[in-house]
Tab-separated table of C-alpha atoms in Angstrom:
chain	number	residue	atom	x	y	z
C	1	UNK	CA	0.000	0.000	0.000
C	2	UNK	CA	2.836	1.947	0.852
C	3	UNK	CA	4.380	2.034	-2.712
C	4	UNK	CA	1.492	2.456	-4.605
C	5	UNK	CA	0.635	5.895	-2.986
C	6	UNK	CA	4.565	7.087	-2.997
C	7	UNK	CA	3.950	6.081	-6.694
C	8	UNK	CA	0.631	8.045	-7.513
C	9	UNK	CA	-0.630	5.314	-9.400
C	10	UNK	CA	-3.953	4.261	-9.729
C	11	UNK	CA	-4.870	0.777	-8.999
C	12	UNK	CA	-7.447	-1.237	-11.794
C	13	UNK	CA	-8.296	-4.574	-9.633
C	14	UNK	CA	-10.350	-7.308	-10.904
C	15	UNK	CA	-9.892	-5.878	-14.447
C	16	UNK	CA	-8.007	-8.278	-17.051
C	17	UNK	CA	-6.317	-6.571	-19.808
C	18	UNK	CA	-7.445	-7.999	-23.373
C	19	UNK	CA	-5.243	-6.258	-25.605
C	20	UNK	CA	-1.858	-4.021	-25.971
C	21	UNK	CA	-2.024	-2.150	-29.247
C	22	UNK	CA	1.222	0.298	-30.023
C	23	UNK	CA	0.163	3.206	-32.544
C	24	UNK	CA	2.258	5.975	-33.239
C	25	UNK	CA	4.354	5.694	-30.260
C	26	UNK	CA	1.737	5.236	-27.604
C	27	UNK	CA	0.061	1.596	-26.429
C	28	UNK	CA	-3.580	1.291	-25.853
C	29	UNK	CA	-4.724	-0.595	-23.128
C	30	UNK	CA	-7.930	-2.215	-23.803
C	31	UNK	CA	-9.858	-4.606	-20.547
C	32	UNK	CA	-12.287	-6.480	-19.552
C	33	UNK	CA	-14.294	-3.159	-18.119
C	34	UNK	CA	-14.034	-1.292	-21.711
C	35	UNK	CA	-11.769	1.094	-20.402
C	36	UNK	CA	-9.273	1.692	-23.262
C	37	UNK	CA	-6.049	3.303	-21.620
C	38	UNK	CA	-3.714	5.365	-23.598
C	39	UNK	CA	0.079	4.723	-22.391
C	40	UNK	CA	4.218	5.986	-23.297
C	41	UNK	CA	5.365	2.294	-21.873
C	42	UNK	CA	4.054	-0.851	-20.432
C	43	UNK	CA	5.139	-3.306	-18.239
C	44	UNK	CA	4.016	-6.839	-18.435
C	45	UNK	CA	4.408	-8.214	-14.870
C	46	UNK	CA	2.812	-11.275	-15.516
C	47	UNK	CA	3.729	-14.714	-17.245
C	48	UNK	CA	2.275	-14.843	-21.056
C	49	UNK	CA	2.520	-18.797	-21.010
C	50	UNK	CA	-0.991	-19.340	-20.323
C	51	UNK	CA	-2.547	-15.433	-20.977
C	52	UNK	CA	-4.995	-14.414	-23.980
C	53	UNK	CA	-3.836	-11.180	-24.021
C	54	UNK	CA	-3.633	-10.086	-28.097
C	55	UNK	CA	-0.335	-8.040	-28.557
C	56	UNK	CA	-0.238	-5.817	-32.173
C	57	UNK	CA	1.641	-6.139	-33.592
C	58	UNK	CA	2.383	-9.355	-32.209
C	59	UNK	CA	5.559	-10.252	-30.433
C	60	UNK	CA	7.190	-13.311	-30.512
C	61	UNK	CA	8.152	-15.554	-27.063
C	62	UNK	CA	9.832	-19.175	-26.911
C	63	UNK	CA	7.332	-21.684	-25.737
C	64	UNK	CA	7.950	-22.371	-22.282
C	65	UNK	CA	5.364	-24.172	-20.072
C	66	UNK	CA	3.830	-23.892	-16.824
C	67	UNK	CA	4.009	-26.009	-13.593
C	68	UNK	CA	0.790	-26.412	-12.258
C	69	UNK	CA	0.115	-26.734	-8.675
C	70	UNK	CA	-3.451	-27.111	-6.925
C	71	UNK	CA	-4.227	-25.294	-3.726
C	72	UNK	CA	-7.022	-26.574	-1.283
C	73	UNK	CA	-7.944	-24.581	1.358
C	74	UNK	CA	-10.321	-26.016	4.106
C	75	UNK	CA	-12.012	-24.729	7.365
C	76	UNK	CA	-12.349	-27.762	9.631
C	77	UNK	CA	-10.437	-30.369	11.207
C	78	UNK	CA	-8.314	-33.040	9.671
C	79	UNK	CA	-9.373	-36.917	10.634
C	80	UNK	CA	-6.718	-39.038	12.930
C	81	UNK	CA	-8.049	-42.240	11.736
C	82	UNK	CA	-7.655	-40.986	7.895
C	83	UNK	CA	-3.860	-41.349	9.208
C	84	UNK	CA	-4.553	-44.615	11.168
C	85	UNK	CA	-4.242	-42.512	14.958
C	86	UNK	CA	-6.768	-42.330	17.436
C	87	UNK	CA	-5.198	-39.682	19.984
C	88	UNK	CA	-2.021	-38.530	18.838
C	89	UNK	CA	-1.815	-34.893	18.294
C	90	UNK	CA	-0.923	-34.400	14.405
C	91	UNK	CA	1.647	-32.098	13.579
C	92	UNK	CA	1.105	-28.733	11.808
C	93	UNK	CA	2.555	-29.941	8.645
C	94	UNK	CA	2.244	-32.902	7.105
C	95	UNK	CA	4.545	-33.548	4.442
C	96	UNK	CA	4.717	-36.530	1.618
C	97	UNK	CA	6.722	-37.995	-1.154
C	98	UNK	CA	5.538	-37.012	-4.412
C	99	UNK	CA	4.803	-40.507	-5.319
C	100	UNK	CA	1.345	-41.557	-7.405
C	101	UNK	CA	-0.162	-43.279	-4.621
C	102	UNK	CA	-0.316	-40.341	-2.580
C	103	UNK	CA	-3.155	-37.347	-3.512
C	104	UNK	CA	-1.221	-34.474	-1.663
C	105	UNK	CA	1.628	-32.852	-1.209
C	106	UNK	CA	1.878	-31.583	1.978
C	107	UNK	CA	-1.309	-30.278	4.694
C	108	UNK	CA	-0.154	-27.281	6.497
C	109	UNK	CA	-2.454	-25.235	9.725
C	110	UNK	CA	-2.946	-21.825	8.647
C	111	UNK	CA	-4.568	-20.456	11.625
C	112	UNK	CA	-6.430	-22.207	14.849
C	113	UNK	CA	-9.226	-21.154	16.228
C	114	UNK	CA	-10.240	-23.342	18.523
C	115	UNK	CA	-9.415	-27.384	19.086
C	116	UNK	CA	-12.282	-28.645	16.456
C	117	UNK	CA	-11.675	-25.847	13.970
C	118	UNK	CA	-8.466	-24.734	11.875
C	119	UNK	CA	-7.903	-23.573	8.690
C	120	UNK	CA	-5.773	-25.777	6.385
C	121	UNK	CA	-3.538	-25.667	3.175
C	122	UNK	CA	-3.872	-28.758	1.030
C	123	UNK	CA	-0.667	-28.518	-1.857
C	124	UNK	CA	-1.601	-31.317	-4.192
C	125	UNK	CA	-0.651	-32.026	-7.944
C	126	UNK	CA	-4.318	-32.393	-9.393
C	127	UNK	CA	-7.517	-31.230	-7.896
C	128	UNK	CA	-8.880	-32.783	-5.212
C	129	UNK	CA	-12.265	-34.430	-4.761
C	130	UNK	CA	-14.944	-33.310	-2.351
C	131	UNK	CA	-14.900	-37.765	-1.913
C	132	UNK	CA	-11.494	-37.433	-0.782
C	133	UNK	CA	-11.415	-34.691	1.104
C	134	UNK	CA	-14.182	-35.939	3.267
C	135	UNK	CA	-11.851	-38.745	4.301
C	136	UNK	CA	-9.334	-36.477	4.675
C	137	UNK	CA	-11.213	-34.076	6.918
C	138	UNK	CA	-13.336	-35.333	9.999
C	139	UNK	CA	-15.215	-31.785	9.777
C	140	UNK	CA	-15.099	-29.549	6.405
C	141	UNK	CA	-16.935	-26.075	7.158
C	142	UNK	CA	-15.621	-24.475	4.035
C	143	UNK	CA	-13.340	-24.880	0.901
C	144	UNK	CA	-11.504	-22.997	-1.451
C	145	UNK	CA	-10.261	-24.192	-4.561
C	146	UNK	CA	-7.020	-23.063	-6.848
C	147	UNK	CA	-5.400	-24.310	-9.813
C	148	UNK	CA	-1.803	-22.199	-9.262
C	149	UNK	CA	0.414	-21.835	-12.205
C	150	UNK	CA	3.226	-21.680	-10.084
C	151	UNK	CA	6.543	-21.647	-12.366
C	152	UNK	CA	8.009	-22.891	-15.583
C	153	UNK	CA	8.868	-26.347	-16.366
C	154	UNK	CA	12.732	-26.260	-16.562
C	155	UNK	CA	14.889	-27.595	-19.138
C	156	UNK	CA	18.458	-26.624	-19.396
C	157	UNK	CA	19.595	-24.910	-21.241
C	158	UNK	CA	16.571	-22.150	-20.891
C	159	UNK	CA	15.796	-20.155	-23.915
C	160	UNK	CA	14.701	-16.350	-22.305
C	161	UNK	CA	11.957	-14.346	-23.862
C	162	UNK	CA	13.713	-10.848	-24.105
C	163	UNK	CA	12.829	-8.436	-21.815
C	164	UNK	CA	12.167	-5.707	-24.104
C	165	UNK	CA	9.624	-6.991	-26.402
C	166	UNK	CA	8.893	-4.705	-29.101
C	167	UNK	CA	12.275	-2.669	-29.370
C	168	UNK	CA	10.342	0.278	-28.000
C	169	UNK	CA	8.414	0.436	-24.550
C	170	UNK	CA	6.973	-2.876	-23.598
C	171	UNK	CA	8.664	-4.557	-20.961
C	172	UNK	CA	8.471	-8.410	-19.606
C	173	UNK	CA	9.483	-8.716	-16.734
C	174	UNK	CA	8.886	-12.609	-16.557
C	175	UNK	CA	11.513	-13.161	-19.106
C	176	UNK	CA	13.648	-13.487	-15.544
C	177	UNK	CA	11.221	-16.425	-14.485
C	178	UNK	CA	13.432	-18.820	-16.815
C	179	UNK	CA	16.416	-18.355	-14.110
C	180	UNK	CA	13.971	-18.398	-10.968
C	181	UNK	CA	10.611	-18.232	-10.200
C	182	UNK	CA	9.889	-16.744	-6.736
C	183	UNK	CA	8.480	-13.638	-5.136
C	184	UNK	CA	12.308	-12.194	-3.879
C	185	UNK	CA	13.474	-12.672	-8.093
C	186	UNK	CA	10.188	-11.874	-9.330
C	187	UNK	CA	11.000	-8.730	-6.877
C	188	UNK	CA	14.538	-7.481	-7.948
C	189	UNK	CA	13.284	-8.247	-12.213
C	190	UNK	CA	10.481	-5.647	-11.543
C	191	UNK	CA	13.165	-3.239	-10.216
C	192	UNK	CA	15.687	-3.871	-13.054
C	193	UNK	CA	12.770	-3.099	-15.166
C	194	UNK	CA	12.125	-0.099	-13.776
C	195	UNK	CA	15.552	0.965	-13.734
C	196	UNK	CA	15.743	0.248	-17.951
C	197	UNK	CA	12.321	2.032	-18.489
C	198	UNK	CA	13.565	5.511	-17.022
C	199	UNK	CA	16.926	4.704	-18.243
C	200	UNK	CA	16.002	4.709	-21.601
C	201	UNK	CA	13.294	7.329	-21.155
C	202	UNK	CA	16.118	9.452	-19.769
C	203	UNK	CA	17.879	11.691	-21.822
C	204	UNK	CA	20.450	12.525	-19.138
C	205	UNK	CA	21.991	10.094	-16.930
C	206	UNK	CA	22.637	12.542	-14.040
C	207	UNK	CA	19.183	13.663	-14.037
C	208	UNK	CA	18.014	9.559	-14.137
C	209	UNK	CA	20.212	8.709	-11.385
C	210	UNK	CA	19.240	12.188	-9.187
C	211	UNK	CA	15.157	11.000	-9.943
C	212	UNK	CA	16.424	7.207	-7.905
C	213	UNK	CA	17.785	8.433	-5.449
C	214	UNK	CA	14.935	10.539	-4.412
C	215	UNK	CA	13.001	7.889	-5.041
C	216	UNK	CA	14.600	5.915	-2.251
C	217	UNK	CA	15.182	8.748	-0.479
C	218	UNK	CA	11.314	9.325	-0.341
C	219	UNK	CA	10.625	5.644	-0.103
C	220	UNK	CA	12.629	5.319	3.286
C	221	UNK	CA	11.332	8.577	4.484
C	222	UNK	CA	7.017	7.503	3.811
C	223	UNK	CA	6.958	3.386	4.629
């Protein structure tokens, strides 16, 4: 919250872009709401793998895809005897082998709220019934489903999407997810993208390295 009012930017949730068109040196924005935004650059901050978004002209990434993982969260209580115990106190995580025999990955407590009632994370590599969970889970209250595309498929040797993706102003900054895919990369690739954009909208480099540091200077001074 604290960077998007140093930034002044305004915030479009629960609005899916469709379409990136670049015209005569600008890009319009066109989403799901029918708000058509005229922009100088834009940064894709998002993977492309599995997105519909129509790009025109149209720009051209390596094939790279995604490693699915499913999500399960449940309000309840799991079931001892599902794990063959009667009164043994289970553990807070539960972790497995990924091995076919097994539906999940691991069960982790998210928050207690009492001795009959938890909230749970289920990490599994395909959905998981409401059959199974009801063996899983002694009591089931509430649950929430997602399918998580959570980071590429490696194989070496990666081929990277480039960064830049239309020689002018449209940045990728999941190009980077080839080397690593977590929130700390995903992190410092947003930043380096940041830096290029004003670096090349910059036509002095004193003047673009005075602008970050009063960026940081501001952003240590307000969060």
């Amino acid at each position: 919250d604290g960077l998007i009012k140093l930034s002044n930017a305004s915030l479009g949730l629960s609005d899916t872009v469709l379409s990136v068109v670049s015209k005569d040196g600008v890009y319009e924005v066109m989403s799901s709401s029918g708000k058509n935004r005229t922009c100088n650059a834009v940064i894709i901050a998002a993977s492309l793998d599995e997105e519909k978004i129509v790009f025109s002209p149209s720009v051209d990434l390596p094939k790279r895809s995604m490693h699915h993982t499913f999500v399960t969260f449940v309000r309840g209580l799991v079931s001892r005897d599902y794990f063959g115990l009667k009164d043994a106190k289970l553990p807070d995580l539960i972790a497995t082998l990924e091995v076919p025999g097994i539906p999940f990955i691991s069960i982790s407590v998210l928050k207690s709220y009492n001795a009959t009632d938890n909230a749970y994370k289920v990490f599994s590599r395909a959905s998981l019934s409401d059959e199974f969970l009801d063996k899983l889970f002694s009591v089931r209250r509430k649950t929430i489903r997602l399918n998580w595309a959570a980071y590429p498929q490696y194989n070496a040797p990666e081929t990277f999407a480039p960064v830049i993706l239309d020689g002018n102003h449209l940045y990728y900054v999941n190009s980077f997810e080839n080397a690593a895919s977590t929130m700390e990369t995903s992190a410092v690739a947003a930043e380096n993208v940041a830096r290029l954009l004003l670096m090349r909208l910059s036509t002095d480099g004193a003047v673009f390295n005075s602008g970050l540091n009063t960026m940081a200077k501001r952003g240590s001074e307000e969060l």
